[in-house]
Amino acid sequence: MDKEAAKRRIEELQQILNQYNYEYHTLDRPSVPDAEYDARMRELISLEEEHPDLKSADSPSQRVGGAVLDAFQKVRHGTPMLSLGNAFNEQDLLDFDRRVRQAVGDDVAYNVELKIDGLAVSLRYENGIFVRGATRGDGTTGEDITENLKTIRSIPLKINRPLSIEVRGEAFMPKPSFEALNEKRVQNEEEPFANPRNAAAGSLRQLDTKIAAKRNLDIFVYSIAELDEIGVETQSEGLDLLDELGFKTNKERRMCQTIEEVIELIDTLKTKRADFSYEIDGIVIKVDSLNQQEELGFTAKSPRWAVAYKFPAEEVVTKLIDIELSVGRTGVITPTAILEPVKVAGTTVQRASLHNEDLIKEKDIRLFDQVIVKKAGDIIPEVAGVLIDQRTGEEKPFQMPDECPECESELVRIEGEVALRCINPECPAQIREGLIHFVSRNAMNIDGLGERVITQLFKEQLVSRVSDLYRLTQEQLIQLERMGEKSVDNLLRSIGQSKENSLERLLFGLGIRFIGSKAAKTLAMHFDNIDQLKQATKEQLLEVDEIGEKMADAVVTYFEKEEILDLLSELKELGVNMTYTGPKPVKAEDSDSYFAGKTIVLTGKLTQMSRNDAKEAIEALGGKLAGSVSKKTDLVIAGEAAGSKLTKAEELNIEIWDEANMLEELKK
Ligand SMILES: [Zn+2]
C-alpha cells in the first residue's frame, strides 16, 4: 500500500473504531460483534507500525496500552478538585437545604446524581483532543495518568467540539470485571483486591499501561471545570453538554424541586443500589443554577452548593481472633481488632478499630467473641458491640499491657485523656510514625517514600530523624529491597524537590501538637518564616485568626525544646526551605493598583489567561473577587460571551471593563 492509501485507510479505521467504541462503551449499544472490532484494531495497529509518522495523538490504537512509564509526573489542576461535604441522614439534608435557601432565596432546584465509588480524575482537552488526565491527589496537585486513562474506552480521545476544557469524572471498575479479576488473582495466588475502588485505583496507578488496558475500567464524567465560561447556566445543562461532546455520563440523574423530593428519590435509589453494575456509596446533591452556585461559594474545604449523602453503615457479625497494639506518632497506644475475614459494605474486612482501652472495657469485648462490625463507605470499620449470648466460655478478657509493645518503657495515662501513651521520646515506633507523617502527602509530599520504605530505612539505621532523609545517598538506597536504579533516582529527585516546599508543609510535617495542615498554612502565611514563628509569643500567636489557646501553647512549647532547635538548624544547613512561598493576601492599603480594595466580579470567557490566574493576579494587587453582581460590586470584568452578570452590572450602573482593560492594569 502506498503512503497516500495508507493515510486514507488509517483515517478511515480510526473513524470506524471511534464510532464502534462510542456505541459499545458510551451508549451501551454495540453495532458489531467484538471480533469485527478486534480485526479492525489489528489492521490499524499494523498500518501504524508500518507508517509511524501517520499515527495521530488521538488514534484509538492507544486504547490497548503499551507505554511503560518510570514514574508518574505531578500535575497541577487548572481549578482545584474539591471534595464535597457529607450528609449522613435526613436532618443533615434539611440543614443543607436551609443554608442554601438562606443564601440564595427559595427559588432553588437540585440536580441529584449517583455517587460512584471509584477514583476521581480530571481530564484535560486542548482544542478537542484529550491531552492529559490526572488523579485528584490532594485536590491541587495530582498524578499524570494520561496513558492509563487512554485505555478506558469510554473516555473520548477527541470530543465533538474543538473546546479547551477540563472535565471531572469518576473512573471505576464495574462489578462483573471486579469479580472476574479477583477470581483470576486467586487462581494465580495473588492477593485479591478488597473492593472495586481499590482495584480501579490500583489499575490506574500501573506503570505498565498494558495492565491497565486489561482491567476493563469505565468512567462517568460529571462536570466541566469551566462550565460558566462556555455559556452553560446549570449543572443539568452541563451534563447534557457532556453527552453531546461524546462523554459517558450517568443516566440515573434527576432534577428535584424540593429537598423532600430529594429525600424521596434517595429512598428509591437505595433500594436499586444492588442492581447497578457498579458500586455506589451515596448520592450527590447539587444546586442546579451556576449563578446560585457562585453566590453560595466555598468553605475552605468544599463547595457550599453541593453535598454528598452517604449511605448508612452496614453491620455484620464475625469472630474476633486477636487484638493488636500499635504505637502512634504521639505515643498513643491503639488497639486494633483482628477479625475472621468478613464482607461488609462491599469490602472484605479483617481489621477494625477498637479506639481505646476504655471502649474495650465498656463494651466488654473479649478475645474470640462474636462481634458486630460496622462500616460505612470509606470510613474505617469499627467494632460496635459483642453478642454476649453467643459466648461459649472460651472467650478471654483482654488486658492492656503496662509496657510499650515496641520499646518496653512503662505506659502512662495522662490526666483527662482516655488513651494510654508511651512517653519515651526515643521510642522507635513513635520515631518511625513521625517519619511516615513527615513524608506524607499533606506534609513534605515525598513520592516513593511510603510506610514500607521508611520502615526499611529505619531498620537499616539509615534514617533516625527527619534530617537524615536529606543525607541519603544512591549507594545506601540501592541496597534496599525492591529498589532499582530508576526508583533510587526518582526517590532522590523527590527528596531534593521537597526542599523547595513552602513553609507550611514543613510545619505540618514536624508534627507539632494540634497543628493540622490548615493551621500550619495560617501560621506560615502570617509569620512568613520559621525564625519569626520561633520567636512568636503566645499573645502574638493568639492574635492570628483561627489560632486558639491550645495551639498557641503547643507552638511555644515546641520551639522551646533544644533538640527541635538543633533539628531545624540541621534542616536549614541541608537546604530545606523555611519560608512561606505561597500566594500572599495583599492588604488594600499596601497596593497602589486600581484594583486595591475594590470588589470585582469576573464573568464570561477570558482568552489571554485562565480565570484562576486572573483571580490570583487581581488578589495579589489587593482586589477582592466576588461571585455575583450586587450594589456592593465596584467593577465587573466581562470576557467573551458574558451573560446575565453583565446585564445586571449594566442595570446597576456598575463600571464595566473588558479583558484588554484588565490586562493593561495588571501590567502596570
Ligand atoms: Zn514506646
XYZ file of C-alpha atoms and ligand atoms in Angstrom:
669
model
C 0.000 0.000 0.000
C 1.462 3.396 -0.881
C 1.640 6.171 1.679
C -1.388 8.086 0.404
C -3.565 4.968 0.501
C -2.248 4.043 3.944
C -3.086 7.507 5.209
C -6.645 7.261 3.908
C -7.148 3.794 5.352
C -5.731 4.783 8.754
C -8.118 7.725 8.940
C -10.993 5.529 7.914
C -10.144 2.875 10.512
C -9.721 5.468 13.237
C -13.145 6.837 12.479
C -14.786 3.393 12.376
C -13.130 2.301 15.614
C -14.028 5.534 17.389
C -17.607 5.000 16.323
C -17.627 1.328 17.499
C -16.073 2.376 20.784
C -18.618 5.089 21.372
C -21.530 2.784 20.581
C -20.231 -0.038 22.734
C -18.740 1.717 25.732
C -20.574 5.034 25.983
C -24.029 4.275 24.591
C -24.023 0.597 25.609
C -25.403 -0.250 22.143
C -22.777 -2.226 20.190
C -23.440 -2.355 16.451
C -20.857 -5.016 15.514
C -19.526 -8.229 17.105
C -16.308 -7.972 19.147
C -14.419 -9.966 16.523
C -15.071 -7.254 13.947
C -13.768 -4.586 16.316
C -10.643 -6.633 17.106
C -9.926 -7.249 13.421
C -10.150 -3.530 12.573
C -7.962 -2.675 15.562
C -5.289 -5.158 14.445
C -5.376 -3.698 10.959
C -4.946 -0.173 12.316
C -2.078 -1.138 14.612
C -0.160 -2.881 11.867
C -0.649 0.035 9.438
C 0.527 2.475 12.089
C 3.551 0.316 12.772
C 4.433 0.439 9.096
C 3.920 4.205 8.995
C 4.678 5.535 12.472
C 4.529 9.134 11.230
C 0.846 8.687 10.413
C -0.126 7.752 13.959
C -2.078 10.657 15.429
C -2.344 11.759 19.048
C -5.980 10.682 19.220
C -5.657 7.314 17.477
C -7.831 4.610 19.061
C -4.863 2.213 18.848
C -3.644 3.775 22.096
C -6.513 2.044 23.865
C -4.540 -1.188 24.060
C -1.742 0.348 26.112
C 1.919 -0.306 25.526
C 3.766 2.596 27.093
C 5.788 1.667 30.177
C 6.475 4.594 32.487
C 9.207 5.159 35.077
C 7.063 7.188 37.394
C 4.028 9.437 37.410
C 4.635 13.144 36.978
C 2.868 15.654 39.184
C 0.149 17.752 37.597
C -1.379 20.956 38.942
C -5.114 21.116 38.290
C -6.427 24.163 36.399
C -9.044 24.617 39.098
C -8.801 22.722 42.388
C -10.652 19.409 42.721
C -12.527 19.876 45.956
C -14.198 17.166 47.930
C -17.808 17.514 48.994
C -19.226 17.963 52.458
C -21.105 14.925 53.766
C -24.651 14.315 54.900
C -25.409 11.148 56.838
C -29.133 11.480 57.462
C -32.297 13.356 56.632
C -31.594 16.101 59.143
C -28.233 16.857 57.509
C -30.019 17.239 54.174
C -32.671 19.540 55.647
C -29.905 21.656 57.204
C -28.103 21.853 53.877
C -31.324 22.981 52.188
C -31.948 25.629 54.841
C -28.438 27.070 54.431
C -28.845 27.174 50.667
C -32.211 28.975 50.871
C -30.920 31.460 53.402
C -28.202 32.418 50.953
C -29.981 32.451 47.604
C -33.704 32.511 48.340
C -36.420 29.943 47.796
C -36.154 29.583 44.041
C -33.790 26.593 44.151
C -33.697 23.335 42.215
C -31.391 20.411 42.898
C -29.654 18.133 40.454
C -29.284 14.685 42.011
C -26.653 12.199 40.817
C -25.294 8.850 41.972
C -22.030 8.925 43.867
C -19.900 6.332 42.106
C -17.399 4.532 44.317
C -14.278 4.903 42.204
C -11.366 7.228 41.680
C -11.906 10.924 40.899
C -9.976 12.014 37.830
C -9.528 15.175 35.827
C -9.326 15.102 32.017
C -7.819 17.982 30.049
C -8.785 18.613 26.403
C -6.985 21.103 24.156
C -8.882 22.076 21.020
C -10.983 18.971 21.471
C -8.114 16.491 21.841
C -7.533 14.589 25.094
C -4.075 15.715 26.218
C -3.790 14.950 29.909
C -5.511 13.057 32.678
C -4.704 13.176 36.365
C -5.739 11.766 39.714
C -7.307 14.049 42.266
C -4.262 13.840 44.555
C -4.501 16.432 47.311
C -7.030 18.405 45.249
C -4.483 20.910 43.939
C -1.871 18.550 42.545
C -2.462 15.061 41.207
C -0.530 12.470 39.235
C -0.367 12.318 35.474
C -2.058 9.039 34.491
C -2.861 10.039 30.894
C -1.572 6.843 29.260
C -3.607 4.623 31.568
C -6.732 6.728 31.125
C -6.458 6.411 27.349
C -7.091 2.688 27.795
C -10.569 3.446 29.202
C -12.684 3.148 26.107
C -15.491 5.402 27.259
C -13.067 8.337 27.518
C -13.182 10.087 24.130
C -9.711 10.807 22.767
C -11.346 13.529 20.729
C -14.598 15.335 21.527
C -17.241 16.706 19.194
C -16.249 20.364 19.510
C -12.757 21.906 19.484
C -13.048 23.098 23.085
C -10.206 23.552 25.562
C -11.717 22.316 28.810
C -11.034 20.295 31.928
C -13.708 17.759 32.835
C -14.060 15.717 36.008
C -15.325 12.220 36.401
C -15.167 9.056 38.440
C -13.188 6.152 36.966
C -14.418 2.820 38.279
C -14.302 -0.929 37.810
C -17.723 -2.465 37.040
C -18.775 -5.225 39.469
C -18.511 -8.072 36.897
C -14.959 -7.039 35.890
C -14.022 -6.806 39.543
C -15.272 -10.293 40.301
C -13.548 -11.779 37.244
C -10.300 -10.023 38.115
C -10.315 -11.262 41.694
C -11.105 -14.802 40.613
C -8.069 -14.723 38.351
C -5.883 -13.280 41.068
C -6.867 -16.013 43.473
C -6.056 -18.628 40.806
C -2.632 -17.020 40.350
C -2.137 -16.981 44.111
C -2.155 -13.207 44.163
C -3.850 -11.133 46.856
C -7.413 -10.264 45.722
C -8.443 -6.594 45.774
C -10.585 -5.641 48.756
C -13.140 -3.709 46.706
C -13.758 -2.307 43.208
C -12.464 1.101 44.209
C -9.076 -0.258 45.258
C -8.970 -2.329 42.100
C -9.658 0.755 39.943
C -7.087 2.858 41.793
C -4.504 0.076 41.576
C -5.115 -0.335 37.857
C -4.736 3.354 37.091
C -1.501 3.515 39.043
C 0.158 0.785 36.957
C 3.345 1.932 35.269
C 2.754 -0.640 32.555
C -0.254 0.640 30.604
C -0.924 -2.804 29.098
C -2.031 -3.974 32.532
C -4.425 -1.050 32.898
C -5.813 -1.785 29.428
C -6.790 -5.291 30.524
C -8.692 -4.177 33.590
C -11.930 -3.112 31.826
C -12.256 0.190 33.617
C -15.060 2.591 32.872
C -15.877 6.203 33.685
C -18.783 8.540 34.325
C -17.984 12.182 33.674
C -19.961 14.674 35.764
C -18.640 18.195 35.390
C -16.723 20.701 33.335
C -14.436 22.924 35.377
C -15.075 25.980 33.207
C -18.839 25.488 32.730
C -19.824 29.131 33.092
C -17.174 30.179 30.601
C -18.841 28.229 27.808
C -22.267 29.722 28.226
C -23.913 26.932 30.259
C -26.118 28.108 33.115
C -26.984 24.979 35.090
C -25.376 21.720 36.219
C -28.030 19.722 34.336
C -27.323 21.593 31.090
C -23.655 20.884 31.731
C -24.387 17.149 31.875
C -26.360 17.358 28.632
C -23.442 19.191 27.036
C -21.086 16.426 28.194
C -23.345 13.906 26.438
C -23.258 15.999 23.283
C -19.485 16.186 23.377
C -19.300 12.380 23.453
C -18.636 11.721 27.140
C -20.299 8.992 29.143
C -22.496 10.418 31.891
C -24.618 8.539 34.389
C -28.246 8.435 33.350
C -29.733 7.935 36.812
C -29.638 11.696 37.403
C -32.845 13.612 38.224
C -33.928 17.161 38.920
C -35.734 17.796 42.194
C -37.610 20.985 43.034
C -37.557 20.491 46.813
C -35.354 18.742 49.372
C -38.318 16.500 50.270
C -38.288 15.272 46.680
C -34.546 14.618 47.018
C -35.109 12.560 50.174
C -37.800 10.506 48.446
C -35.528 9.902 45.474
C -32.696 8.770 47.766
C -35.022 6.143 49.264
C -35.776 4.785 45.786
C -32.111 4.757 44.788
C -31.150 2.939 47.986
C -33.352 0.018 47.045
C -31.984 -0.009 43.485
C -28.375 0.120 44.679
C -27.680 -3.589 44.398
C -28.973 -3.692 40.796
C -26.450 -1.241 39.385
C -23.497 -2.865 37.641
C -21.152 -0.542 39.567
C -20.719 0.270 43.248
C -22.164 3.485 44.592
C -21.552 4.812 48.082
C -24.054 7.616 48.146
C -25.866 10.370 46.295
C -24.598 13.797 45.259
C -26.960 16.766 45.510
C -26.011 19.976 43.693
C -27.738 23.341 43.430
C -28.564 23.346 39.727
C -28.091 27.031 38.879
C -24.471 28.024 38.329
C -25.274 31.603 39.298
C -26.569 30.395 42.628
C -23.538 28.121 42.961
C -21.268 31.119 42.564
C -23.280 33.113 45.066
C -23.012 30.292 47.608
C -19.274 29.892 47.049
C -16.944 27.661 49.046
C -15.752 26.939 52.537
C -12.049 26.176 52.972
C -12.680 22.540 52.107
C -15.758 22.196 49.957
C -18.436 23.973 47.929
C -21.471 25.267 49.833
C -23.719 24.406 46.889
C -23.314 20.639 46.985
C -23.447 17.827 49.484
C -22.740 14.098 49.334
C -25.292 11.920 51.065
C -23.507 8.816 52.365
C -25.401 5.576 52.722
C -25.740 4.441 56.334
C -23.307 1.995 57.844
C -23.743 -1.726 57.319
C -23.287 -4.189 60.137
C -22.115 -7.809 60.122
C -21.096 -10.352 62.731
C -17.722 -12.105 62.794
C -15.211 -13.574 65.239
C -12.541 -11.532 66.989
C -9.307 -13.506 66.623
C -6.791 -11.194 68.201
C -6.132 -7.672 69.420
C -3.058 -5.972 68.011
C -1.448 -2.939 69.624
C 0.273 -0.197 67.714
C 2.120 2.920 68.798
C 1.270 6.139 67.008
C 3.364 9.206 66.258
C 2.354 10.840 69.526
C 2.907 7.680 71.562
C -0.780 6.795 71.842
C -1.362 3.046 72.029
C -4.178 1.962 69.735
C -5.775 -1.458 69.907
C -6.922 -2.958 66.603
C -9.246 -5.922 66.265
C -8.048 -8.760 64.035
C -11.115 -10.459 62.605
C -12.092 -13.551 60.730
C -12.427 -12.040 57.216
C -15.953 -10.884 56.501
C -17.654 -8.931 53.721
C -19.270 -5.654 54.689
C -20.339 -2.621 52.622
C -18.704 -4.080 49.523
C -15.302 -4.746 51.100
C -13.599 -7.627 52.852
C -12.737 -6.587 56.364
C -10.045 -8.233 58.505
C -9.160 -5.423 60.866
C -11.341 -2.972 62.713
C -10.793 -0.121 65.084
C -11.276 -0.628 68.811
C -10.387 3.033 69.567
C -9.037 2.654 73.126
C -8.926 0.578 76.263
C -11.991 2.206 77.799
C -14.107 1.170 74.850
C -12.959 -2.432 75.153
C -13.903 -2.415 78.838
C -17.153 -0.566 78.378
C -18.368 -2.974 75.695
C -16.780 -5.943 77.475
C -15.065 -7.084 74.281
C -13.154 -10.351 74.796
C -10.835 -12.381 72.603
C -12.729 -14.968 70.494
C -16.043 -13.110 70.952
C -18.579 -12.886 68.148
C -18.513 -9.140 67.460
C -20.630 -6.700 65.454
C -18.559 -4.861 62.850
C -19.847 -1.620 61.368
C -18.659 0.034 58.190
C -19.846 2.952 56.057
C -18.277 3.840 52.717
C -14.624 4.721 53.063
C -14.790 5.084 56.820
C -12.539 2.714 58.776
C -14.593 -0.233 60.083
C -15.144 -0.425 63.808
C -16.232 -2.979 66.376
C -19.633 -1.782 67.523
C -20.513 -4.455 70.058
C -20.476 -8.060 71.243
C -23.035 -10.863 71.003
C -22.813 -11.852 74.644
C -25.431 -14.618 74.393
C -23.239 -16.419 71.858
C -20.357 -16.882 74.279
C -19.119 -20.445 74.693
C -16.893 -19.956 77.722
C -13.716 -19.965 75.676
C -13.582 -16.157 75.464
C -10.786 -14.368 77.276
C -10.943 -10.856 78.729
C -8.299 -8.592 77.229
C -5.676 -6.948 79.370
C -3.819 -3.853 78.143
C -0.091 -4.205 78.813
C 1.838 -1.962 81.229
C 4.699 -1.611 78.794
C 5.075 -0.182 75.303
C 4.920 -3.082 72.828
C 7.846 -1.554 70.913
C 10.258 -0.070 73.449
C 9.062 -1.676 76.687
C 9.023 1.573 78.610
C 6.201 1.994 81.069
C 2.939 3.303 79.622
C 1.207 6.238 81.250
C -2.266 7.642 81.199
C -2.205 11.422 81.040
C -4.864 13.028 83.202
C -8.006 13.828 81.300
C -7.137 11.542 78.403
C -8.524 8.085 77.737
C -5.541 6.878 75.763
C -2.504 5.116 77.154
C 0.750 6.598 75.948
C 4.367 5.683 75.613
C 6.221 8.837 76.654
C 9.712 7.652 75.775
C 10.983 10.225 73.251
C 13.378 7.606 71.876
C 10.579 5.078 71.234
C 11.331 3.626 67.789
C 7.658 3.229 66.888
C 6.973 6.910 67.502
C 10.037 7.978 65.552
C 9.071 5.753 62.633
C 5.480 7.041 62.639
C 6.808 10.595 62.810
C 8.954 9.948 59.732
C 5.988 8.492 57.862
C 3.982 11.579 58.756
C 6.804 13.898 57.651
C 6.903 12.496 54.099
C 3.119 12.105 53.746
C 1.042 13.840 51.097
C -0.142 16.878 53.044
C 3.263 17.281 54.683
C 6.508 17.185 52.649
C 4.827 15.037 49.982
C 7.841 12.908 49.074
C 6.878 10.416 46.380
C 8.212 6.901 46.697
C 8.729 7.185 50.451
C 5.800 5.278 51.861
C 5.463 3.271 55.007
C 7.355 0.311 53.561
C 10.481 2.207 52.515
C 10.565 4.312 55.686
C 10.338 1.162 57.790
C 13.261 -0.336 55.877
C 15.352 2.828 56.136
C 14.661 2.944 59.833
C 15.509 -0.709 60.406
C 18.757 -0.387 58.481
C 19.503 2.660 60.652
C 19.930 4.842 57.596
C 17.374 7.289 58.907
C 16.604 8.016 62.525
C 15.396 11.619 62.322
C 13.874 13.624 59.503
C 17.101 15.452 58.683
C 18.715 12.093 57.798
C 16.377 11.832 54.812
C 18.288 14.675 53.181
C 21.610 12.889 53.603
C 20.614 9.648 51.878
C 22.895 8.583 49.047
C 22.441 6.426 45.996
C 24.771 3.761 47.444
C 22.660 3.469 50.585
C 19.329 3.304 48.814
C 20.317 0.777 46.174
C 20.893 -1.807 48.927
C 17.238 -1.715 49.971
C 14.809 -4.422 48.947
C 12.857 -3.825 45.753
C 14.871 -0.721 44.854
C 16.132 -0.489 41.294
C 18.403 2.195 39.942
C 15.457 4.063 38.489
C 13.437 4.087 41.685
C 16.503 5.312 43.566
C 16.953 8.175 41.090
C 13.290 9.068 41.334
C 13.349 8.923 45.094
C 16.428 11.132 45.397
C 14.843 13.581 42.998
C 11.613 13.832 45.007
C 13.565 14.197 48.247
C 15.529 17.014 46.609
C 12.374 18.660 45.323
C 10.781 18.609 48.753
C 13.447 21.051 49.957
C 11.700 23.741 47.945
C 8.343 23.230 49.678
C 6.655 26.244 51.162
C 6.970 26.541 54.956
C 3.504 25.192 55.827
C 4.402 21.697 54.606
C 7.438 21.576 56.868
C 5.438 22.932 59.818
C 2.749 20.310 59.377
C 5.336 17.587 58.773
C 7.156 18.326 62.023
C 4.058 17.150 63.842
C 3.563 19.952 66.352
C 0.628 19.015 68.573
C -2.751 20.426 67.491
C -1.235 21.958 64.344
C -3.005 20.394 61.386
C -2.319 21.279 57.784
C -4.722 24.204 57.807
C -3.305 25.787 60.969
C 0.196 25.225 59.560
C -0.748 27.236 56.498
C -2.278 30.018 58.567
C 0.886 30.259 60.670
C 3.172 30.135 57.643
C 1.260 32.927 55.903
C 1.173 35.081 58.985
C 4.759 34.714 60.168
C 6.353 34.241 56.744
C 9.403 32.328 58.007
C 10.381 29.956 60.750
C 12.605 32.433 62.585
C 9.700 34.812 63.140
C 7.452 31.958 64.167
C 10.057 30.643 66.613
C 10.184 33.996 68.352
C 6.436 34.496 68.481
C 4.964 34.823 71.972
C 1.719 33.206 73.000
C -0.027 36.597 72.756
C 1.239 37.129 69.224
C 0.079 33.673 68.222
C -3.364 34.256 69.668
C -3.730 37.353 67.524
C -3.697 35.171 64.432
C -7.119 34.222 63.093
C -8.133 30.665 63.928
C -5.206 30.023 66.303
C -6.608 29.118 69.700
C -5.185 28.694 73.191
C -4.176 25.030 72.835
C -2.443 25.603 69.506
C -0.592 28.686 70.745
C 0.665 26.806 73.821
C 1.726 23.844 71.697
C 3.731 26.050 69.307
C 5.506 27.913 72.126
C 6.384 24.671 73.940
C 7.568 23.066 70.723
C 10.092 25.768 69.895
C 11.417 25.831 73.453
C 12.959 22.401 73.015
C 16.705 22.328 72.451
C 16.557 19.211 70.241
C 13.976 20.856 67.988
C 16.148 23.938 67.501
C 19.062 21.631 66.643
C 16.936 19.731 64.155
C 15.784 22.943 62.486
C 19.300 24.289 62.071
C 20.354 20.941 60.620
C 17.499 21.074 58.120
C 18.407 24.646 57.234
C 22.013 23.640 56.576
C 20.802 20.809 54.366
C 18.986 23.361 52.230
C 15.391 22.849 53.328
C 13.358 25.985 52.660
C 11.890 27.620 55.771
C 9.972 30.459 54.221
C 6.393 30.737 53.063
C 6.384 30.824 49.260
C 2.659 30.561 48.524
C 0.405 33.383 47.341
C 0.103 36.213 49.833
C -3.017 38.108 50.724
C -2.358 41.741 49.958
C -3.796 44.447 52.116
C -5.558 47.128 50.099
C -3.543 49.912 51.683
C -0.267 48.281 50.602
C -1.230 48.361 46.927
C -1.491 51.352 44.633
C -3.311 49.356 41.961
C -6.715 50.460 40.726
C -7.968 47.052 41.940
C -6.934 47.688 45.539
C -9.831 47.472 47.958
C -12.384 47.029 45.180
C -14.973 44.273 44.969
C -14.659 42.814 41.498
C -16.706 40.273 39.549
C -15.181 38.272 36.691
C -17.598 36.931 34.120
C -17.535 35.405 30.635
C -14.605 33.689 28.972
C -11.110 35.145 29.146
C -8.854 34.470 26.170
C -5.398 35.579 27.360
C -5.259 33.939 30.759
C -7.215 31.454 32.800
C -9.836 32.744 35.156
C -7.941 31.328 38.093
C -4.730 33.146 37.115
C -6.680 36.372 36.656
C -8.222 35.929 40.083
C -4.846 35.348 41.700
C -3.310 38.316 39.905
C -6.101 40.658 40.999
C -5.951 39.408 44.571
C -2.209 39.938 44.574
C -2.947 43.612 43.875
C -5.371 43.874 46.767
C -8.615 43.363 44.857
C -11.437 41.215 46.230
C -13.236 38.787 43.906
C -16.949 38.170 44.367
C -19.197 35.600 42.744
C -22.227 37.672 41.947
C -23.037 41.233 40.947
C -24.744 43.395 43.552
C -24.812 47.016 44.639
C -21.604 46.312 46.534
C -19.750 45.459 43.330
C -17.261 48.128 42.238
C -16.168 46.697 38.923
C -17.224 43.964 36.522
C -14.667 42.486 34.149
C -16.531 40.882 31.261
C -14.836 38.433 28.940
C -16.335 36.931 25.812
C -19.967 35.817 25.825
C -20.665 37.283 29.239
C -24.279 36.675 30.214
C -26.642 37.643 32.996
C -23.973 39.172 35.219
C -23.064 41.690 32.563
C -26.716 42.620 32.110
C -27.119 43.077 35.836
C -23.996 45.241 36.013
C -25.412 47.454 33.281
C -28.717 47.754 35.138
C -26.949 48.732 38.341
C -24.711 51.169 36.508
C -21.531 49.444 37.635
C -18.233 50.162 35.920
C -17.524 47.521 33.245
C -14.136 46.570 31.800
C -13.183 44.136 29.088
C -10.275 41.720 29.229
C -7.893 44.148 27.500
C -8.509 46.795 30.187
C -7.799 44.247 32.864
C -4.566 43.073 31.246
C -3.366 46.653 30.954
C -3.992 47.287 34.635
C -2.282 44.018 35.578
C 0.805 45.013 33.596
C 1.228 48.346 35.421
Zn 7.491 3.021 73.135
